[in-house]
Amino acid sequence: MTLEAHIRARRGDFEVDLAVHAEAGSVVALLGPNASGKTTTIDAIAGLVPLTGGHVRVGGRTWADAHTSVPPQERSTGLVAAQHLLFPHLTTLDNVAFGPRSRGMRRAPAHARARSELVALGIGELAARRPRELSQGQSQRAALARALATDPDVLLLDEPLSALDPATRAEVRAVLGRRLAAFPGVTLLVTHDPLDALTLADRLVFIDQGRIAQEGPPEEVIARPRDPYVAHIVGLNLYQGQTVDDATVSTVIGPVMTSGVESRGSCWVAFAPAAVSLYPELPVGSPRNAFRCTVASVEVLGQLARVRLTTSDGHPLVAEVTTTSVAELRLHTGAALWATVKATEVSAYPA
Amino acid sequence: MMTDAAQSRQRDGVPAFRRRLAGSRAPLLTLATLGMALVVLPLLGLIARTDWPGLLTHLRAPVVWPAIRLSLITTLITLGLAMLLGTPLAWLLSRATGRLATWMRALLTVPVVLPPVVGGVALLLAYGRNGLVGAPVFDALGLRIPFTPLAVVLAQLFVSLPFYVLAVEGAMRSVDPRFDHVAATLGASPTRVFLRVGLPLAAPGIAAGAALAWARALGEFGATITFAGNLTGRTQTAPLAVYVALQSDPQAAIALSIAMLAVSIAVLGLLRGRWMG
Amino acid sequence: MRALALGVIGLCSVLGLVGCSTSGTDAPEGSGALAEPGGPAAGTRDTDSEPTTLTVLAPASLTEAFTELATQYESLYPQVRIDLSFGSSTTLAQQVAEGVQADLFASAGTDALALLPERYARGGGETTIASNELEIAVELGNPRGITGLEDFTRTDLDTVLCVQTAPCGTAADEAFRAAGLTPTPVSREIDVKATLAKVSLGEADAALVYRSDVVTSTAVDGVTIPTEHNVSLTYPLVWFNAEPHTIGFVDLITGPDGRAALEAAGFAAP
């Protein structure tokens, strides 16, 4: 049961135009800034938003193309949004049984199916409660149970954890991870949270302005971001440039010495914030890349501090230093200093 | 030379005075009381002029019971039809975004603001013996619609159905459409979404709309007298009977008015949770 | 509070509420000619410009005649405004009994006069201005071949009468009693105009109304009723005060112009 879709749909002032492929049993995370077209993609697959072009095929069956548009109730999807959207007038059990009942199952088997799904998500004892009697996390689990109770071909999770508080989020994320491991269908997971994507997804798709900015397995995307938003999410400094020689790349922040380029031409240069060292004066005789910067902001996280810098050309650069360094260097906003990166810490890869 | 205290008194005094004036509730209270009086006084007049000891006797006047019975039967049929036809209409309108829906909403508002007598004339021109629909019906079936209880129901529907639809549409529009979306992905057909999600979630609004529409139908006068005529036991509803009896048997008219007032208060009581609670 | 009072006065003038009428409060000075019995001489323009409003209540059947006469009077005396209120005579009489201020009251039939409280007649007077009789209104060309009162007993015809409490309804019942018939109307309409409208709109085959209503309608034809079964109706005019313009308007109605207007409207002389 694979998903093979090319979504073209209107979303406000731009058109979403992207292809999504997913194998049975896999989880694809859709990431991107707000209003980039993630929810539109999900809704188009569910049949809630009309396609302006492209197609949606699931397991060889066409849900939508230029000639057909199967109505939402005849597609096999399960939808969970940030708000649980449980029907307030039904018990948890009846909420979860709503799907099987709508698909023609008789009352008793529908309730049995619903009960087993509630048990699978660890809330079997809440079957008789009304949605208003459930906590946030319980509600979201019930919503998951409702979406899964129809055994959908495609499970559509639209920021399912974003409305939860951090502790509940971790708990529901764990439940979700366990349940998805046993789920035979395709899962599309829209999220803002890299942790969701990294812990739940087999494949990441970054979307910006309705287009795919980058996609690939998590390891690859983390190691080699090719889009500023992706770099921001995975926490790397990323600059576009042109190779000058086997080890040097000319970028917007100046020439950067790297651990070596794979091929000549246009390429990306990336390094981790932790690879950046800060000095009040330019260190002499060092085989390092050095950039003159001013401090834009400092954020202390325990023993470490994240320092956002602006290069002399006005480009952002993030450094991660010890809290001790923050004190020694007196890193207040506006302070001028030098940021250095060893060439061995800089990776360069083709654009 | 002013002392500091005097200066500060003057400084503080002027704004304090203005604050008192602006903060005074007297103008508001005066207007509010007048507004309330305009509503309450006629009701008091009705109650004061009622021959309470003789109320039951007056209610036994020959004109009263047929009118009440006809009013109850026709308004209940009207309410049933308004709910049967109006609820799906309200649901579709509440979920529609196009220009057609805007026009339909505007059209539905017309009978609400139209003088009822004009509505009665319009009904005659549509369902009358020479009317748009009435003429073919009369030619084919020999069925004459005006001067029948059916005409009473049509007149009541014309004025109360829009009331019902607009009230219920408002309630349905406040039902988050994402509930419909979720229900659809769960396999519910549009009809099932309407029955199992839209209806229960909008139930309080439907009840309020129904009460309003029923009260409107019960009080319907102008369109009924113009379109359905006035014949005791057949088309003479309670408001018509009040109007006619006022000329011959004022106490019977007042007794009937009191009965209708009691019904109105009962309806208000049903709505209490919504507007007065 | 003053703003409030102004608001109420404004409301009265906008809505023309009869209860707010200030008519007949002062005799216009220097209008001796008006105060004379016999009223304003034709063509004598009153120079006094004290604004006066006359409130006139009249039965629906006098709508055309009184509207025309009021327009005549207002053009003679531009400072005078005549508020005409037409309706069922009983309803109008009841309004007077409930305290509605009026200067003149014309009635179809004498029954409604009994409803007027005695105190309203002081300083005023009463006269009869016209008479009328029943006639059957039928669709133009009389397509159903209506011949007389007995057609009102046919159930294959849709016939309408005035409601029993309206003078035209009382008169109709009286006529049927005289003819020994029991009519089977589909509706007893609220007043004579509504009764006539059902025929002129083609919804009813016949209506028993007044001759004046048939004469002034271009949408119906009339079928006369033999005198022995007919009921005639007199139209009394009551005035409640002796203010110059009240008397002036009474004189216009009872004078040759009034006579002509009433005759054109299908009324016979009293």
Coordinates of C-alpha atoms in Angstrom, one line a residue, chain C residues 43-235:
Chain C
G43 CA -62.3 81.2 -3.1
T44 CA -61.7 83.2 0.0
R45 CA -58.1 82.5 0.9
D46 CA -57.5 82.6 4.6
T47 CA -54.5 84.7 5.3
D48 CA -53.9 83.3 8.7
S49 CA -51.0 80.9 8.6
E50 CA -51.4 79.4 12.0
P51 CA -50.7 75.7 11.2
T52 CA -53.6 73.4 12.0
T53 CA -54.0 69.7 11.7
L54 CA -57.4 68.0 11.4
T55 CA -57.7 64.4 12.2
V56 CA -60.4 62.7 10.2
L57 CA -61.4 59.1 10.8
A58 CA -63.5 57.6 8.1
P59 CA -64.6 54.1 6.8
A60 CA -62.6 52.5 4.1
S61 CA -65.4 53.0 1.6
L62 CA -64.9 56.8 1.8
T63 CA -61.2 56.6 1.0
E64 CA -61.4 58.0 -2.5
A65 CA -64.0 60.7 -1.8
F66 CA -62.4 62.0 1.4
T67 CA -58.9 61.9 0.0
E68 CA -60.0 64.1 -2.8
L69 CA -61.9 66.5 -0.5
A70 CA -59.0 66.7 1.9
T71 CA -56.7 67.7 -1.0
Q72 CA -59.2 70.3 -2.1
Y73 CA -59.4 71.7 1.4
E74 CA -55.6 71.7 1.9
S75 CA -55.1 73.6 -1.3
L76 CA -57.6 76.2 -0.2
Y77 CA -55.9 76.5 3.2
P78 CA -52.3 75.6 2.9
Q79 CA -51.7 76.0 6.6
V80 CA -54.2 73.2 7.3
R81 CA -53.1 69.6 7.2
I82 CA -55.7 66.9 7.2
D83 CA -54.7 63.5 8.6
L84 CA -57.0 60.9 7.2
S85 CA -57.3 57.5 8.8
F86 CA -59.4 54.9 7.1
G87 CA -60.5 51.7 8.6
S88 CA -63.4 49.7 9.8
S89 CA -65.9 52.0 11.4
T90 CA -66.1 50.0 14.6
T91 CA -62.4 49.9 15.0
L92 CA -62.1 53.6 14.5
A93 CA -65.0 54.3 16.9
Q94 CA -63.2 52.1 19.4
Q95 CA -60.0 54.0 19.0
V96 CA -61.9 57.2 19.8
A97 CA -63.4 55.5 22.8
E98 CA -59.9 54.5 23.9
G99 CA -58.8 58.2 23.7
V100 CA -57.5 58.8 20.3
Q101 CA -58.0 62.5 19.5
A102 CA -60.1 63.1 16.4
D103 CA -61.9 66.1 14.9
L104 CA -64.2 64.3 12.6
F105 CA -65.5 60.8 12.4
A106 CA -67.5 59.4 9.5
S107 CA -69.1 56.0 9.9
A108 CA -70.5 53.4 7.5
G109 CA -73.9 52.8 9.2
T110 CA -75.0 54.1 12.5
D111 CA -74.1 51.1 14.7
A112 CA -70.6 52.4 15.4
L113 CA -71.9 55.7 16.8
A114 CA -73.0 53.8 19.9
L115 CA -69.4 53.1 20.7
L116 CA -68.5 56.8 20.8
P117 CA -68.4 58.1 24.4
E118 CA -70.9 60.9 25.1
R119 CA -68.3 63.4 26.1
Y120 CA -66.9 63.5 22.6
A121 CA -70.1 64.8 21.1
R122 CA -69.9 68.0 23.2
G123 CA -69.3 71.1 21.1
G124 CA -69.7 69.0 18.0
G125 CA -72.6 67.8 15.9
E126 CA -73.8 65.2 13.6
T127 CA -75.3 64.9 10.1
T128 CA -75.8 62.3 7.4
I129 CA -73.7 62.7 4.3
A130 CA -74.6 59.8 2.1
S131 CA -76.3 56.5 1.7
N132 CA -75.2 53.3 0.1
E133 CA -76.6 49.9 -0.6
L134 CA -75.3 46.4 -1.1
E135 CA -74.3 45.1 -4.5
I136 CA -72.6 41.9 -5.7
A137 CA -69.1 42.4 -7.0
V138 CA -68.2 39.8 -9.7
E139 CA -65.2 39.4 -12.0
L140 CA -65.2 41.5 -15.1
G141 CA -67.7 40.2 -17.6
N142 CA -69.3 38.1 -14.9
P143 CA -67.8 34.8 -16.2
R144 CA -69.5 32.6 -13.6
G145 CA -72.9 34.1 -14.4
I146 CA -73.8 35.3 -11.0
T147 CA -77.4 36.6 -10.8
G148 CA -78.2 37.3 -7.2
L149 CA -77.9 36.5 -3.5
E150 CA -78.8 32.8 -4.0
D151 CA -75.4 32.3 -5.7
F152 CA -73.8 32.8 -2.3
T153 CA -75.3 29.5 -1.2
R154 CA -73.6 27.5 -4.0
T155 CA -70.6 25.5 -2.8
D156 CA -69.1 25.3 -6.3
L157 CA -68.5 29.0 -6.2
D158 CA -65.9 30.8 -4.0
T159 CA -67.8 33.7 -2.4
V160 CA -66.6 36.1 0.2
L161 CA -68.4 38.3 2.7
C162 CA -67.4 40.9 5.2
V163 CA -66.8 39.7 8.8
Q164 CA -70.0 39.8 10.9
T165 CA -68.5 42.6 13.1
A166 CA -67.9 45.0 10.1
P167 CA -71.0 47.1 9.0
C168 CA -70.8 45.5 5.5
G169 CA -70.9 42.1 7.2
T170 CA -73.9 43.0 9.4
A171 CA -75.7 44.4 6.3
A172 CA -74.9 41.2 4.4
D173 CA -76.3 39.0 7.1
E174 CA -79.4 41.1 7.2
A175 CA -79.9 40.9 3.4
F176 CA -79.5 37.1 3.5
R177 CA -82.0 36.9 6.4
A178 CA -84.5 39.0 4.4
A179 CA -84.0 36.7 1.4
G180 CA -84.2 33.6 3.6
L181 CA -80.8 32.3 2.5
T182 CA -77.8 30.8 4.3
P183 CA -74.6 31.8 2.6
T184 CA -71.6 29.5 2.4
P185 CA -68.7 31.9 2.1
V186 CA -65.0 30.7 2.0
S187 CA -64.0 33.7 4.0
R188 CA -65.4 36.6 6.0
E189 CA -63.0 39.3 5.3
I190 CA -61.9 41.9 7.8
D191 CA -63.3 44.9 5.9
V192 CA -65.0 45.8 2.7
K193 CA -61.9 46.6 0.8
A194 CA -60.3 43.3 1.6
T195 CA -63.6 41.6 0.6
L196 CA -63.6 43.3 -2.7
A197 CA -59.9 42.6 -3.3
K198 CA -60.5 38.9 -3.2
V199 CA -62.8 39.3 -6.3
S200 CA -60.6 41.9 -8.1
L201 CA -57.5 39.6 -7.6
G202 CA -59.6 36.7 -9.1
E203 CA -59.4 34.6 -5.9
A204 CA -63.2 34.7 -5.3
D205 CA -66.1 34.5 -7.7
A206 CA -68.4 36.9 -5.9
A207 CA -68.3 39.3 -3.0
L208 CA -71.2 41.2 -1.3
V209 CA -70.0 44.7 -0.9
Y210 CA -71.4 48.2 -1.3
R211 CA -72.4 49.8 -4.5
S212 CA -69.8 52.5 -4.0
D213 CA -67.0 49.9 -3.9
V214 CA -68.2 48.4 -7.2
V215 CA -68.5 51.8 -8.8
T216 CA -65.0 52.9 -7.9
S217 CA -63.3 49.6 -8.8
T218 CA -62.2 49.1 -12.4
A219 CA -61.4 45.5 -11.7
V220 CA -64.9 44.2 -11.0
D221 CA -68.4 44.4 -12.4
G222 CA -71.6 44.7 -10.3
V223 CA -74.7 42.7 -10.1
T224 CA -77.6 44.6 -8.4
I225 CA -79.7 43.2 -5.7
P226 CA -83.5 43.7 -5.8
T227 CA -84.6 46.4 -3.4
E228 CA -86.8 44.1 -1.3
H229 CA -83.7 42.2 -0.2
N230 CA -81.3 45.1 -0.2
V231 CA -80.0 46.8 2.9
S232 CA -79.2 50.5 2.7
L233 CA -76.7 52.1 4.8
T234 CA -76.5 55.7 5.9
Y235 CA -73.2 57.5 6.5

